[in-house]
């Protein structure tokens, strides 16, 4: 099950905790992967662990020209692109009343707009080959909201709507588009929390622990597989029960 | 330049997977060749690629038959 031999995948944010786990899992199932992010050294470190069937293509997704160029490079390196995982994301938290335009825009640009540009660029090849998997990493807060994260929640909710529209447009071409919505996962993003914040979060998580990046990667791997061909336009929540939606 | 017509027809045959003899000048992509709206977008993009020209959205909407495509491409590549 979930065999990805012969498939090719582009994973954005592969230098981060969840992205590295996703790339590793897709690779383990047999896929050839292209890793992207802005920190080349961190990408190389992930690539070194994977060994063969792995390409590193650094790119800054805040640059409007970057997504199209990135897809072109990935397709040139791997021959085609079967799976796109839009995982790159960042936060610029702050209460709305004091949120700067710049903090709003940066988050929307990287979390949402870059994803749109990447999907637009990969669709051409996927349409031609009548196969494709588009997977966006959204967040539980895109559905529930979270104080201090108006920009981030908007970007993640936007990704869900964007994914549904995409799914409708390309469903009869054998291309699926889905989201995975993590709850609180142990990565650099959550390392910044202090002990008290952690405890408060855990009171909201019935499973009583933070999630692991591998548990997000497993959901992505399922959606990337042939077995998930009939699943499209969905958001798969992986959050230890903190929100049931 | 019948060359343009040949190339246009070839792209249509390849993209829509239809018989060559059905791809006549008067054939309407949607009505006669069973294309859906996504197919027409793909066709326009394939024409753009093949002829190195840009087909703006409002012009693309008017390209409904094989002849429309040939005419537009001939006109837009004339000066080149
Ligand atoms: N951790 C959680 O609890 C959690 C919960 C819900 C959703 N998520 C989502 O999961 C995804 C991965 O998060 P993570 O926890 O793994 O965080 P992370 O370790 O901070 O990773 C974020 C990734 O995004 C990339 N990135 C950020 N800005 C970029 C830019 N301008 N251009 C290209 N790449 C950029 C980073 O690459 P560089 O560092 O190389 O620039 C990094 O690889 C994000 O979309 C996040 O919103 C996380």
Short mmCIF file of N, CA and C in Angstrom, two decimals, chain A residues 25-84:
data_model
loop_
_atom_site.label_atom_id
_atom_site.label_comp_id
_atom_site.label_asym_id
_atom_site.label_seq_id
_atom_site.Cartn_x
_atom_site.Cartn_y
_atom_site.Cartn_z
N UNK A 25 9.15 10.73 4.25
CA UNK A 25 8.13 9.70 4.12
C UNK A 25 7.82 9.38 2.66
N UNK A 26 7.68 10.41 1.83
CA UNK A 26 7.41 10.18 0.40
C UNK A 26 8.57 9.40 -0.22
N UNK A 27 9.78 9.78 0.18
CA UNK A 27 10.99 9.14 -0.33
C UNK A 27 11.04 7.67 0.09
N UNK A 28 10.68 7.42 1.34
CA UNK A 28 10.68 6.05 1.86
C UNK A 28 9.73 5.17 1.06
N UNK A 29 8.64 5.76 0.58
CA UNK A 29 7.67 4.98 -0.20
C UNK A 29 8.09 4.84 -1.66
N UNK A 30 9.27 5.39 -1.99
CA UNK A 30 9.81 5.16 -3.33
C UNK A 30 9.84 6.36 -4.24
N UNK A 31 9.30 7.50 -3.79
CA UNK A 31 9.26 8.68 -4.67
C UNK A 31 10.64 9.33 -4.80
N UNK A 32 10.85 9.99 -5.94
CA UNK A 32 11.98 10.88 -6.12
C UNK A 32 11.50 12.24 -5.63
N UNK A 33 12.30 12.91 -4.80
CA UNK A 33 11.82 14.16 -4.21
C UNK A 33 12.72 15.35 -4.52
N UNK A 34 12.10 16.51 -4.68
CA UNK A 34 12.83 17.76 -4.79
C UNK A 34 12.52 18.57 -3.54
N UNK A 35 13.57 19.01 -2.87
CA UNK A 35 13.42 19.73 -1.61
C UNK A 35 13.66 21.21 -1.85
N UNK A 36 12.76 22.05 -1.33
CA UNK A 36 13.00 23.48 -1.47
C UNK A 36 12.72 24.23 -0.18
N UNK A 37 13.36 25.39 -0.08
CA UNK A 37 13.28 26.25 1.10
C UNK A 37 14.30 27.35 0.85
N UNK A 38 14.47 28.28 1.80
CA UNK A 38 15.48 29.31 1.55
C UNK A 38 16.85 28.91 2.11
N UNK A 39 16.88 28.07 3.13
CA UNK A 39 18.17 27.72 3.75
C UNK A 39 18.79 26.49 3.09
N UNK A 40 19.75 26.76 2.21
CA UNK A 40 20.32 25.66 1.44
C UNK A 40 21.01 24.62 2.32
N UNK A 41 21.73 25.07 3.34
CA UNK A 41 22.46 24.12 4.19
C UNK A 41 21.49 23.14 4.86
N UNK A 42 20.37 23.69 5.34
CA UNK A 42 19.39 22.82 6.01
C UNK A 42 18.78 21.83 5.01
N UNK A 43 18.58 22.28 3.77
CA UNK A 43 18.04 21.38 2.74
C UNK A 43 19.05 20.28 2.43
N UNK A 44 20.33 20.67 2.34
CA UNK A 44 21.38 19.69 2.05
C UNK A 44 21.46 18.64 3.16
N UNK A 45 21.24 19.10 4.39
CA UNK A 45 21.31 18.15 5.52
C UNK A 45 20.20 17.10 5.39
N UNK A 46 19.02 17.53 4.99
CA UNK A 46 17.92 16.58 4.80
C UNK A 46 18.26 15.65 3.63
N UNK A 47 18.77 16.24 2.56
CA UNK A 47 19.11 15.45 1.36
C UNK A 47 20.16 14.40 1.67
N UNK A 48 21.12 14.77 2.51
CA UNK A 48 22.20 13.83 2.85
C UNK A 48 21.64 12.59 3.51
N UNK A 49 20.60 12.77 4.31
CA UNK A 49 19.99 11.62 4.98
C UNK A 49 19.22 10.74 4.00
N UNK A 50 18.67 11.38 2.96
CA UNK A 50 17.86 10.61 2.01
C UNK A 50 18.72 9.86 1.00
N UNK A 51 19.84 10.45 0.61
CA UNK A 51 20.70 9.78 -0.36
C UNK A 51 20.22 9.95 -1.78
N UNK A 52 20.00 8.83 -2.47
CA UNK A 52 19.60 8.90 -3.88
C UNK A 52 18.17 9.40 -4.05
N UNK A 53 17.79 9.65 -5.30
CA UNK A 53 16.44 10.09 -5.66
C UNK A 53 16.07 11.39 -4.94
N UNK A 54 17.02 12.32 -4.88
CA UNK A 54 16.76 13.53 -4.11
C UNK A 54 17.44 14.73 -4.75
N UNK A 55 16.72 15.83 -4.88
CA UNK A 55 17.27 17.05 -5.47
C UNK A 55 17.03 18.21 -4.52
N UNK A 56 18.01 19.11 -4.47
CA UNK A 56 17.85 20.31 -3.64
C UNK A 56 17.73 21.53 -4.56
N UNK A 57 16.64 22.27 -4.41
CA UNK A 57 16.44 23.45 -5.25
C UNK A 57 16.01 24.63 -4.36
N UNK A 58 16.98 25.42 -3.88
CA UNK A 58 16.63 26.53 -2.99
C UNK A 58 15.81 27.59 -3.74
N UNK A 59 14.88 28.20 -3.04
CA UNK A 59 14.06 29.26 -3.63
C UNK A 59 13.40 30.06 -2.51
N UNK A 60 13.23 31.36 -2.77
CA UNK A 60 12.51 32.19 -1.81
C UNK A 60 11.10 32.44 -2.35
N UNK A 61 10.12 31.85 -1.71
CA UNK A 61 8.75 31.89 -2.22
C UNK A 61 8.09 33.26 -2.05
N UNK A 62 8.76 34.18 -1.36
CA UNK A 62 8.21 35.53 -1.27
C UNK A 62 8.41 36.27 -2.59
N UNK A 63 9.30 35.74 -3.42
CA UNK A 63 9.57 36.33 -4.73
C UNK A 63 8.53 35.82 -5.74
N UNK A 64 7.76 36.74 -6.36
CA UNK A 64 6.68 36.32 -7.26
C UNK A 64 7.14 35.46 -8.44
N UNK A 65 8.39 35.62 -8.84
CA UNK A 65 8.88 34.86 -9.99
C UNK A 65 9.35 33.45 -9.58
N UNK A 66 9.58 33.25 -8.29
CA UNK A 66 10.21 32.02 -7.84
C UNK A 66 9.40 30.74 -8.12
N UNK A 67 8.09 30.74 -7.86
CA UNK A 67 7.35 29.47 -8.03
C UNK A 67 7.46 28.87 -9.43
N UNK A 68 7.25 29.67 -10.47
CA UNK A 68 7.29 29.13 -11.83
C UNK A 68 8.69 28.59 -12.15
N UNK A 69 9.70 29.33 -11.72
CA UNK A 69 11.08 28.90 -11.99
C UNK A 69 11.38 27.60 -11.24
N UNK A 70 10.88 27.54 -10.02
CA UNK A 70 11.10 26.35 -9.18
C UNK A 70 10.48 25.11 -9.82
N UNK A 71 9.27 25.24 -10.31
CA UNK A 71 8.59 24.10 -10.93
C UNK A 71 9.34 23.67 -12.19
N UNK A 72 9.78 24.64 -12.95
CA UNK A 72 10.53 24.34 -14.17
C UNK A 72 11.79 23.54 -13.83
N UNK A 73 12.49 24.01 -12.82
CA UNK A 73 13.73 23.32 -12.41
C UNK A 73 13.46 21.92 -11.91
N UNK A 74 12.40 21.79 -11.11
CA UNK A 74 12.06 20.47 -10.55
C UNK A 74 11.68 19.51 -11.68
N UNK A 75 10.92 20.01 -12.65
CA UNK A 75 10.51 19.15 -13.76
C UNK A 75 11.71 18.77 -14.62
N UNK A 76 12.63 19.70 -14.77
CA UNK A 76 13.83 19.40 -15.54
C UNK A 76 14.68 18.35 -14.82
N UNK A 77 14.78 18.49 -13.50
CA UNK A 77 15.61 17.56 -12.73
C UNK A 77 15.01 16.16 -12.65
N UNK A 78 13.67 16.08 -12.58
CA UNK A 78 13.04 14.78 -12.31
C UNK A 78 12.24 14.25 -13.50
N UNK A 79 12.13 15.04 -14.56
CA UNK A 79 11.42 14.59 -15.75
C UNK A 79 9.95 14.98 -15.77
N UNK A 80 9.33 15.03 -14.59
CA UNK A 80 7.92 15.43 -14.50
C UNK A 80 7.64 15.69 -13.03
N UNK A 81 6.39 16.04 -12.74
CA UNK A 81 6.03 16.29 -11.35
C UNK A 81 4.66 15.67 -11.08
N UNK A 82 4.62 14.68 -10.21
CA UNK A 82 3.36 14.00 -9.90
C UNK A 82 2.71 14.54 -8.64
N UNK A 83 3.53 14.99 -7.71
CA UNK A 83 3.03 15.37 -6.39
C UNK A 83 3.61 16.73 -5.99
N UNK A 84 2.73 17.65 -5.60
CA UNK A 84 3.20 18.93 -5.07
C UNK A 84 2.71 19.04 -3.63
#
